[in-house]
XYZ file of C-alpha atoms in Angstrom:
709
model
C -10.401 140.076 35.604
C -6.834 139.188 34.803
C -5.831 139.310 38.273
C -7.722 136.616 40.248
C -6.295 135.177 37.707
C -2.577 136.111 37.918
C -3.424 135.307 41.849
C -4.590 132.292 41.344
C -1.406 131.223 39.634
C 1.077 132.303 42.304
C -0.698 130.198 44.943
C -0.450 127.151 42.840
C 3.462 128.014 41.114
C 4.690 127.911 44.994
C 1.982 124.964 46.604
C 3.838 122.961 43.254
C 7.574 124.971 44.378
C 6.812 123.754 48.466
C 5.438 119.708 47.321
C 8.643 119.564 45.439
C 10.380 120.631 47.874
C 9.505 118.370 50.154
C 9.178 115.120 48.368
C 13.264 116.553 47.754
C 14.366 116.629 51.508
C 12.341 113.338 51.980
C 14.350 112.230 49.052
C 17.452 113.476 50.357
C 16.603 112.450 54.136
C 15.926 108.825 52.541
C 19.413 108.774 50.975
C 21.332 109.756 53.956
C 19.896 107.431 56.551
C 21.817 103.780 56.233
C 20.510 100.730 57.448
C 22.209 99.297 61.014
C 21.996 96.562 62.777
C 18.238 96.484 65.260
C 16.304 98.619 61.957
C 13.246 97.476 61.478
C 11.789 97.161 58.009
C 8.715 97.371 56.240
C 7.991 95.867 52.790
C 4.350 96.629 51.522
C 3.058 93.892 49.018
C -0.558 94.048 47.872
C -1.883 90.794 48.077
C 0.465 88.676 49.988
C 0.658 88.119 53.368
C 3.396 86.261 54.311
C 6.141 90.149 52.905
C 3.436 92.839 54.134
C 4.746 93.039 57.855
C 8.263 93.919 59.585
C 11.371 92.601 59.925
C 13.995 92.813 61.889
C 17.900 92.760 60.990
C 19.337 90.920 63.361
C 23.299 91.369 64.101
C 25.071 90.354 61.805
C 23.262 92.463 59.029
C 19.742 89.987 58.189
C 17.293 89.907 57.464
C 14.419 86.733 56.495
C 11.998 86.864 53.989
C 10.188 83.415 53.222
C 10.681 81.688 49.972
C 14.166 83.728 49.988
C 15.687 83.735 53.122
C 18.664 85.900 54.082
C 19.086 89.181 52.512
C 21.815 91.079 53.945
C 20.815 95.118 54.537
C 22.804 96.444 57.165
C 25.440 99.619 55.007
C 22.593 100.245 52.370
C 20.651 103.376 51.813
C 17.059 103.074 52.713
C 16.227 104.166 49.094
C 18.749 101.152 47.502
C 16.452 98.479 50.055
C 13.244 98.536 47.061
C 15.984 97.590 44.381
C 17.557 95.304 46.930
C 14.160 93.313 47.613
C 13.386 93.439 44.093
C 16.227 90.999 43.251
C 15.814 89.238 45.847
C 11.917 88.524 44.626
C 12.048 88.763 41.466
C 12.578 84.882 41.004
C 9.773 83.673 43.250
C 7.230 85.941 42.259
C 5.652 87.000 39.424
C 4.663 90.592 39.913
C 6.836 93.319 41.347
C 5.427 96.460 41.105
C 4.099 97.466 43.988
C 6.536 96.650 46.131
C 7.791 99.199 48.636
C 10.064 98.835 50.786
C 11.431 101.166 54.049
C 12.533 101.709 57.295
C 9.641 101.510 59.308
C 10.993 102.180 63.044
C 15.466 103.858 63.264
C 17.098 100.559 66.071
C 20.180 100.545 67.922
C 21.303 97.239 69.481
C 23.457 97.133 72.705
C 24.920 94.565 74.995
C 24.598 95.080 78.342
C 27.175 92.781 80.397
C 28.493 93.552 83.798
C 26.739 94.878 87.950
C 23.745 95.419 86.112
C 19.792 93.601 87.708
C 19.392 92.161 83.543
C 22.462 92.211 81.610
C 21.443 90.958 77.947
C 20.710 92.227 74.316
C 18.656 95.556 74.474
C 16.336 96.651 71.862
C 16.432 100.177 71.916
C 14.953 103.314 69.610
C 18.065 104.733 67.972
C 17.704 108.520 70.062
C 18.733 106.608 73.847
C 21.457 107.387 75.701
C 22.997 105.801 78.258
C 20.521 105.560 80.995
C 17.244 104.661 79.559
C 19.878 101.888 78.357
C 20.417 100.914 82.285
C 16.535 101.241 82.599
C 15.787 98.859 80.126
C 18.824 96.283 81.980
C 16.595 96.664 85.185
C 18.513 99.176 86.691
C 22.960 99.181 88.001
C 22.654 96.816 91.402
C 24.439 97.594 94.932
C 27.914 98.310 94.979
C 28.263 99.079 90.788
C 31.522 101.346 90.214
C 30.181 103.910 88.429
C 33.513 106.874 87.862
C 34.499 103.794 85.618
C 31.921 102.735 83.101
C 33.256 101.047 79.473
C 31.923 101.508 76.458
C 32.696 99.466 73.523
C 32.461 99.947 70.242
C 34.775 97.280 67.592
C 38.262 96.914 69.582
C 37.511 99.987 71.079
C 36.747 100.612 74.403
C 36.140 104.333 76.211
C 35.755 104.544 79.792
C 33.600 107.585 80.853
C 31.577 108.849 84.542
C 28.873 107.949 84.654
C 29.138 109.750 88.333
C 29.490 113.168 87.032
C 26.277 112.805 84.968
C 24.303 112.064 88.187
C 26.128 115.069 90.237
C 25.554 117.839 87.328
C 22.892 116.969 84.508
C 25.717 117.212 81.635
C 24.618 114.884 78.813
C 28.202 115.208 77.253
C 29.584 113.124 80.070
C 28.017 110.199 78.243
C 29.129 108.946 74.969
C 27.096 108.600 71.948
C 25.337 105.264 71.463
C 25.675 102.617 67.896
C 24.361 99.962 68.092
C 26.442 96.434 68.448
C 28.163 98.544 70.708
C 29.257 96.195 74.301
C 28.645 98.797 77.753
C 29.805 96.946 80.555
C 28.881 98.058 84.252
C 31.831 97.159 86.671
C 31.955 96.209 90.532
C 33.718 98.463 93.392
C 35.786 97.127 94.506
C 35.388 97.844 97.996
C 32.642 94.396 97.740
C 34.570 92.475 98.338
C 35.621 89.120 96.811
C 32.155 87.529 98.239
C 28.960 88.219 96.555
C 26.320 89.292 99.571
C 23.015 91.216 100.153
C 24.705 94.888 101.394
C 22.265 95.990 102.776
C 23.068 99.367 105.247
C 19.974 99.410 108.122
C 20.295 95.263 108.961
C 23.437 96.430 109.874
C 22.402 99.091 112.160
C 19.454 96.669 113.360
C 22.327 94.106 114.227
C 23.414 97.506 116.530
C 25.923 99.620 117.202
C 28.639 98.886 119.316
C 31.948 98.291 118.165
C 33.543 96.180 120.976
C 31.669 92.907 121.395
C 33.905 92.480 124.597
C 32.014 94.903 126.290
C 28.917 95.304 124.416
C 25.729 94.141 125.626
C 23.377 91.000 124.080
C 20.073 91.605 123.220
C 18.386 88.698 121.868
C 14.841 86.796 121.601
C 11.973 88.506 120.344
C 12.577 92.012 120.531
C 12.260 93.492 116.561
C 16.538 94.353 116.096
C 18.569 91.736 118.512
C 21.851 92.932 118.239
C 25.316 93.310 120.227
C 25.557 97.358 121.903
C 28.023 99.348 123.611
C 27.522 99.417 127.387
C 26.171 103.670 128.480
C 26.589 104.654 132.119
C 23.403 105.192 133.853
C 21.758 102.627 130.949
C 18.517 100.561 132.029
C 17.431 97.631 130.413
C 13.967 99.668 128.574
C 16.433 101.882 127.139
C 17.928 98.507 125.809
C 14.703 97.398 125.038
C 14.345 100.530 122.847
C 17.029 100.377 120.575
C 16.772 96.482 120.116
C 13.285 97.871 118.831
C 10.779 96.625 121.445
C 9.438 93.747 122.309
C 7.412 91.633 119.195
C 3.569 90.473 119.714
C 4.399 87.590 120.909
C 7.302 88.785 123.468
C 6.984 87.231 127.359
C 7.225 90.381 129.157
C 6.636 89.162 132.215
C 9.846 86.814 132.688
C 12.340 88.734 130.856
C 16.132 86.999 131.390
C 19.313 88.902 132.770
C 22.527 87.857 133.733
C 25.151 91.259 135.036
C 28.266 90.144 136.206
C 27.803 86.140 135.671
C 24.155 86.184 138.040
C 21.288 85.569 136.482
C 17.427 87.567 137.090
C 13.931 87.337 136.342
C 12.933 90.704 135.532
C 8.541 91.099 134.551
C 8.313 94.255 132.907
C 3.879 94.427 132.806
C 5.249 94.736 136.639
C 7.134 97.188 136.267
C 4.808 99.144 134.720
C 2.021 98.743 136.384
C 3.503 100.477 139.250
C 6.746 102.246 138.049
C 8.644 100.986 140.220
C 12.447 101.915 140.059
C 13.193 99.298 142.236
C 12.372 96.408 139.986
C 14.277 97.767 136.981
C 17.467 94.981 137.061
C 21.827 96.193 137.378
C 22.719 96.309 133.668
C 26.857 96.156 133.754
C 29.421 96.230 130.966
C 28.502 92.023 128.684
C 25.506 92.108 130.063
C 23.202 90.105 128.134
C 18.953 90.231 127.560
C 17.095 87.867 127.180
C 12.776 88.046 125.468
C 12.043 84.570 126.072
C 8.322 83.536 123.909
C 5.416 83.697 126.002
C 4.082 80.523 126.212
C 0.687 79.934 127.289
C -0.146 79.330 131.188
C -3.059 77.596 132.517
C -4.822 79.933 134.589
C -6.594 77.998 137.375
C -7.372 80.879 140.468
C -10.262 80.986 143.074
C -12.329 84.010 140.662
C -11.781 81.703 137.032
C -15.069 80.384 135.098
C -14.640 78.450 131.824
C -16.572 78.934 128.725
C -16.351 75.784 126.097
C -17.126 74.971 122.743
C -19.018 77.452 120.521
C -18.429 81.111 120.818
C -15.251 82.849 119.490
C -13.053 83.059 122.033
C -13.436 79.748 124.645
C -11.070 80.276 127.610
C -10.700 81.396 130.909
C -12.318 83.859 131.880
C -12.390 86.603 135.679
C -15.583 86.537 137.876
C -16.229 89.091 139.766
C -19.634 89.434 141.787
C -22.604 90.268 140.125
C -21.267 89.028 137.082
C -24.286 87.036 134.854
C -24.101 84.151 132.386
C -24.569 87.067 129.505
C -21.828 89.202 131.401
C -19.127 86.093 130.611
C -20.915 84.719 127.063
C -20.413 88.692 125.905
C -16.679 88.200 126.710
C -15.633 85.180 125.409
C -17.122 86.682 122.298
C -21.021 84.974 121.975
C -22.038 81.967 120.588
C -21.195 81.665 116.552
C -22.828 80.070 113.882
C -22.029 76.464 114.551
C -23.648 77.764 118.253
C -26.354 74.742 119.278
C -28.274 77.628 121.086
C -30.903 75.526 123.107
C -28.769 72.606 124.705
C -25.878 74.591 125.447
C -24.757 72.731 129.870
C -23.681 74.074 132.798
C -20.898 71.976 134.706
C -21.176 73.211 137.841
C -18.537 72.533 140.688
C -20.147 70.555 142.399
C -20.449 67.795 139.452
C -24.233 68.191 138.754
C -25.055 69.643 135.173
C -27.381 72.162 134.292
C -29.026 72.771 131.659
C -30.024 76.269 130.071
C -32.425 77.258 127.093
C -30.649 80.411 125.099
C -33.094 80.159 122.065
C -36.240 79.672 124.378
C -34.473 82.322 126.999
C -34.452 85.741 124.577
C -37.809 84.580 122.211
C -38.976 84.514 125.861
C -40.742 81.352 125.768
C -39.107 80.072 129.034
C -40.002 80.131 132.492
C -36.508 79.236 134.166
C -33.743 81.707 135.096
C -30.261 82.178 133.705
C -28.181 80.039 135.123
C -26.292 81.356 137.971
C -22.675 81.004 137.560
C -20.181 80.358 140.144
C -16.022 80.308 140.309
C -15.280 77.382 138.821
C -18.217 76.841 136.632
C -17.102 75.808 133.182
C -20.238 77.085 130.456
C -20.280 74.150 127.311
C -21.577 75.459 124.242
C -22.309 72.365 122.147
C -22.597 72.612 118.075
C -25.578 72.129 115.884
C -25.823 68.503 114.565
C -25.688 68.336 110.765
C -28.922 66.608 109.756
C -26.115 65.172 106.115
C -23.826 64.111 108.822
C -24.028 59.891 109.084
C -22.766 60.120 112.952
C -26.406 60.331 115.072
C -23.907 59.435 118.668
C -24.422 63.909 118.999
C -27.385 63.618 119.578
C -28.390 62.595 123.586
C -30.902 59.422 123.160
C -32.518 61.607 125.795
C -33.056 64.056 123.649
C -33.898 62.646 120.054
C -36.935 60.850 118.586
C -36.514 58.119 115.725
C -38.731 58.260 112.420
C -39.700 55.571 110.918
C -41.363 53.981 107.402
C -42.162 56.207 105.046
C -41.547 59.276 105.373
C -38.473 60.697 102.578
C -35.264 60.930 105.593
C -36.157 58.533 107.829
C -33.393 58.630 111.101
C -33.397 60.090 114.713
C -33.471 63.466 114.950
C -32.570 65.983 117.931
C -36.238 66.345 119.639
C -37.329 69.677 121.054
C -40.718 70.281 124.238
C -42.211 72.983 121.634
C -41.819 70.693 119.112
C -45.651 69.321 117.819
C -46.195 64.852 115.759
C -46.298 67.542 112.457
C -42.923 69.374 113.410
C -41.304 66.580 113.485
C -42.223 64.635 110.459
C -42.246 68.512 108.895
C -38.020 68.560 110.213
C -37.873 64.433 108.046
C -39.071 66.415 105.282
C -42.940 64.757 105.597
C -43.578 61.870 103.784
C -44.040 60.532 101.215
C -46.804 58.902 98.458
C -47.257 55.718 99.463
C -46.876 56.379 102.836
C -51.089 55.560 104.658
C -51.180 58.962 106.394
C -54.079 57.475 108.202
C -52.562 54.933 110.820
C -49.936 56.450 111.989
C -48.192 54.541 115.075
C -46.798 56.209 117.958
C -45.287 54.724 120.963
C -44.519 57.481 123.480
C -42.316 57.146 127.292
C -44.362 58.719 130.013
C -43.325 60.400 133.614
C -42.938 56.938 134.527
C -40.329 54.735 131.418
C -44.305 52.911 130.174
C -44.739 52.946 126.540
C -47.768 53.247 125.359
C -48.910 53.326 121.863
C -51.110 54.880 119.853
C -52.382 55.044 115.913
C -53.161 58.948 114.640
C -55.619 59.500 111.785
C -53.255 62.459 109.955
C -55.883 62.136 106.922
C -58.473 63.139 108.918
C -57.325 65.726 111.536
C -55.820 67.093 108.496
C -59.882 67.165 106.782
C -61.672 68.393 109.903
C -58.855 71.413 110.570
C -58.548 70.178 114.404
C -55.903 72.386 116.385
C -52.407 71.439 117.744
C -54.111 69.961 120.699
C -55.750 66.776 118.863
C -52.043 65.421 117.747
C -50.013 62.622 120.246
C -48.587 64.081 122.863
C -44.940 63.159 121.786
C -41.460 63.438 123.750
C -38.015 62.235 123.682
C -37.462 58.529 123.032
C -40.739 58.493 121.186
C -41.382 56.328 118.283
C -43.008 57.266 114.871
C -43.998 54.740 112.374
C -45.387 55.425 109.279
C -46.563 52.495 107.414
C -46.859 52.390 103.645
C -50.010 51.737 101.558
C -49.818 48.205 100.408
C -49.124 47.354 96.556
C -51.613 45.899 93.903
C -51.678 42.280 95.373
C -51.772 40.673 91.136
C -47.804 42.884 91.084
C -46.023 41.729 94.682
C -48.251 39.555 97.095
C -45.194 40.017 99.220
C -45.913 43.493 100.462
C -50.208 44.072 100.403
C -50.591 40.287 102.717
C -47.991 42.655 105.370
C -51.154 44.393 106.005
C -52.860 44.395 109.152
C -56.491 42.511 108.815
C -58.414 44.180 111.128
C -57.881 47.043 108.089
C -58.962 45.284 105.281
C -61.931 43.499 103.273
C -62.174 40.515 100.918
C -62.964 40.666 97.503
C -63.249 37.088 95.944
C -64.815 36.112 92.835
C -65.381 37.103 89.872
C -63.513 41.431 90.010
C -60.663 42.478 87.752
C -58.376 41.952 90.775
C -60.112 40.340 93.543
C -58.232 40.635 96.735
C -57.432 42.081 99.803
C -58.076 45.775 99.855
C -57.145 48.817 102.629
C -60.175 50.285 103.974
C -61.273 53.580 105.922
C -64.358 54.833 107.037
C -64.052 57.313 104.605
C -64.448 54.788 102.061
C -67.986 53.109 100.494
C -68.355 49.338 99.024
C -68.600 51.157 95.287
C -64.590 53.150 95.985
C -63.750 49.313 97.534
C -65.217 47.696 93.925
C -63.276 50.428 91.626
C -60.061 49.833 93.234
C -61.158 45.144 92.894
C -61.074 46.888 88.862
C -64.566 46.068 88.489
C -67.234 43.372 87.731
C -66.613 41.516 84.504
C -68.270 39.775 81.646
C -69.036 37.477 83.237
C -70.139 38.375 86.994
C -73.720 38.098 88.387
C -74.202 41.313 89.700
C -77.468 40.702 90.598
C -76.666 37.920 92.924
C -73.496 39.968 94.772
C -72.975 38.677 98.881
C -71.358 40.859 101.819
C -70.087 38.538 104.411
C -70.446 40.386 107.457
C -67.722 38.857 109.741
C -67.845 42.781 112.363
C -70.600 41.585 114.612
C -69.819 38.263 117.045
C -72.449 36.375 114.350
C -72.340 36.103 111.008
C -74.883 37.637 109.174
C -74.866 37.419 104.788
C -76.932 39.989 102.389
C -78.131 40.120 99.594
C -77.183 43.207 96.973
C -78.730 43.640 93.667
C -75.836 45.280 91.738
C -77.711 45.842 88.880
C -80.401 47.357 90.548
C -78.309 49.693 92.191
C -77.002 51.149 89.016
C -80.819 51.111 86.996
C -82.354 53.181 89.602
C -79.356 55.102 91.410
C -80.836 54.213 95.175
C -78.168 54.914 97.307
C -80.138 53.184 100.522
C -79.642 49.985 98.346
C -75.774 49.910 98.598
C -74.341 47.866 101.877
C -72.174 49.117 105.193
C -69.779 47.786 105.119
C -66.648 47.640 107.605
C -63.219 46.055 108.200
C -63.219 42.408 107.636
C -66.226 41.889 105.798
C -65.497 40.295 103.113
C -67.335 40.273 99.205
C -67.759 37.634 97.298
C -69.656 38.717 93.616
C -70.595 34.903 91.435
C -70.214 33.810 88.155
C -73.947 34.213 86.083
C -74.986 30.462 84.628
C -75.817 32.123 81.726
C -76.398 35.536 79.991
C -80.257 34.332 78.789
C -81.308 34.588 82.117
C -81.613 37.805 82.923
C -84.638 38.325 80.734
C -88.137 36.670 80.801
C -88.978 34.353 77.931
C -91.214 36.859 76.564
C -88.860 39.282 76.068
C -86.392 37.238 74.441
C -87.097 34.480 70.861
C -85.666 31.022 71.055
C -83.940 29.301 67.696
C -83.712 25.412 68.021
C -82.957 22.667 66.119
C -80.013 22.206 63.702
C -78.692 25.679 64.202
C -75.037 26.097 65.144
C -75.253 28.367 68.233
C -79.198 27.151 69.673
C -80.577 29.237 72.499
C -82.359 32.312 73.447
C -81.973 35.600 72.214
C -82.522 39.002 72.390
C -85.160 40.305 69.666
C -86.299 44.053 68.727
C -88.105 45.199 66.388
C -86.591 46.406 63.364
C -85.197 42.167 62.946
C -85.968 39.566 61.056
C -86.313 36.338 60.491
C -82.894 35.785 58.529
C -81.106 38.463 61.600
C -81.430 35.652 64.162
C -80.463 32.544 61.764
C -77.286 34.886 62.394
C -76.584 35.592 65.185
C -76.915 31.968 66.146
C -74.910 30.737 63.616
C -76.465 29.881 60.739
C -78.459 26.848 60.108
C -75.990 23.811 59.433
C -74.572 21.332 56.578
C -78.151 19.278 58.126
C -80.844 21.415 58.200
C -84.366 21.312 56.261
C -83.799 24.781 55.136
C -87.109 24.340 52.892
C -89.587 23.557 55.820
C -88.702 26.563 58.180
C -90.946 26.525 60.930
C -91.745 30.051 63.341
C -94.237 29.641 65.855
C -96.042 32.729 66.773
C -97.309 33.466 69.963
C -100.188 35.889 69.633
C -103.033 36.802 73.056
C -105.764 34.238 71.864
C -103.938 30.819 70.324
C -100.819 30.045 69.505
C -99.752 29.230 64.837
C -97.268 27.429 63.474
C -95.973 28.687 59.505
C -93.654 27.840 57.631
C -91.192 29.191 55.831
C -88.078 28.249 52.604
C -84.982 29.590 53.040
C -83.513 28.188 49.709
C -86.359 29.414 48.095
C -85.792 33.282 50.072
C -82.374 32.801 48.739
C -84.023 32.398 45.617
C -86.101 34.973 44.660
C -84.657 37.235 47.189
C -88.541 38.855 47.990
C -88.617 40.166 51.516
C -92.271 40.368 51.797
C -92.340 36.097 52.483
C -89.934 36.063 55.439
C -92.799 35.667 58.276
C -93.250 38.050 60.729
C -91.094 37.132 63.920
C -92.187 39.074 67.466
C -90.889 38.489 71.613
C -91.842 34.590 72.533
C -91.258 33.471 68.904
C -89.947 29.673 68.457
C -87.892 29.243 65.161
C -87.124 25.569 64.761
C -85.328 24.374 61.730
C -85.636 21.279 61.501
C -83.071 18.112 59.365
C -83.223 16.898 56.239
C -83.870 12.900 57.733
C -87.514 14.795 58.872
C -88.474 16.048 55.397
C -91.578 14.022 53.168
C -89.021 12.980 50.180
C -86.362 11.549 52.685
C -88.247 9.526 54.440
C -89.732 7.906 50.557
C -85.988 7.861 50.152
C -85.122 6.338 53.038
C -88.478 3.006 52.688
C -87.230 2.780 48.372
C -83.693 1.830 49.876
C -85.083 -0.574 52.580
C -87.644 -2.375 50.984
C -84.504 -2.566 48.167
C -82.165 -4.007 50.193
C -85.394 -6.964 51.712
C -86.478 -7.668 48.022
C -82.096 -8.859 47.297
C -81.690 -10.158 50.048
C -84.527 -12.619 48.897
C -83.755 -13.090 45.540
C -79.991 -14.188 47.311
C -82.551 -17.107 49.924
C -83.978 -18.253 46.396
C -81.114 -18.847 44.659
């Protein structure tokens, strides 16, 4: 029972002893290290972002703390950093109990001077060697003296042999570095006082002659021109090889050689083709060889064919017996993506021009054969015409048509005999929404050069599904005009008056928008009436008049439109043609539309006497209200109602004033269709007549009394 306890106690003892030992060693190491220039100091203070970062010790031994300023840390033991920082920060920060300052990265600051690529200060790890410092400085330049490098520390300078280290790899040959050391790399005295780029390869390429007077000079289009030592049995080919060979631009057919003051032309290509050594020029001591740049010479001989335009490799090509048009075109790289292969021209040597449609030929649509090519002919492949390009002069008149009017992109387009009217309209974007596609004018040119104008109805063509053979024939030079539909005449009369009268129908009178309207054979009377916004409320639709003007004599027909609306009989509608005119008169009075037996007449002292439509659910009060009510002179106590019966007419009296007092609807007289209501004037009452008689009598008596006096 006690044995496990003893073992556990021993384990805890040794663990604590090991931890204490490691802490002691770490503390001793921290105490032993002294902060130097270049080190990176880490300050940790929770809650203070401005301090929780790294600080580099500058060359004076200071770090710069926020809100405090410079703090000298070089020469301090690493364990003393926290106390130094605490003393500096305590006047500014209150709670510094969690402050911890330590060296996070040990570095040195070395200055590299002399013959290196990038001299200056190097911030490197503390264990960096001379070689790593030189690497950080970009390496040494060509011409640096390796055996006399210097390491300067304060006032002491130490010279060491870096070449010996490179030869042996012995690191003891190199001194140890400390912060603020200066490493100086001297230049070799052999490079002279003028600094130049030292490239041994260039010196070798410039020739190997030591005696300039006896040297052979090779220059021009060679890879390594220079002066070369003369050797017996040396040829021009040997010299060209020593000069690195000729460049791709060398004119090897016209190499110039000067030997003993005599210039000679040498054709290297001919020599390589024949292998005849007698063609080689004589090379002597001091000779000069010049290889010129190749110049483009105009090729012209008895077997040359020229290819121009949109091919990948235009130029002059050698032709032979049996060479075809496609052979030459393929040798020129073929047409480019911008080539107009339908308009290829072959300019014959006799001055004639032959056209060839390569696209149609390859598709099997052309009956013509390939043009025969003879020496001296020229093949021209033109460029495609860009629709967005403003210059339409690129298209010759004999292969273009004009499309004007109401299309999306009117203009001049290229034409091919394989196209038709629909292709041309589709090429320009088609008709716009306001286009009159039933009235397309086509002006074509026949074989005799005569112009012929036809009118084409595209709507009828599409509606009936006709074949392309029904389309008008179009050839190069034709003109297509797409008319526009007339605008609303109430909006802009300057537009609709342009419409031809032989395609119009006139409508006048009581319609919403009288005027001249376009008419087609697919339209009828109701279409035109609807286009004119229909009859107005004052229109007399019983007496519509149609004047037919498309005949040799005038003819006027009458239409009872009201009867058509009652019966729906289509045979009542007139057959109208272009050029006809329609007149809808104004109705005289509304009551004439119904017979007298279907109305009630209201007469006398009412505001609007007349005939009124009556229904069985109406009373005399409704009729008086519809006629505007009695006037101020109405004798409302003796309103007369004349009833019409099958046997005899009878009249009854109605006292409107009494009804207003009692409100007895049973006292209202019965009204039927055909009756008459008369509201008399109050002067026609007996009381009014008696008052008039008494008034007249009184005036007469008064006059008699005055005369008697």
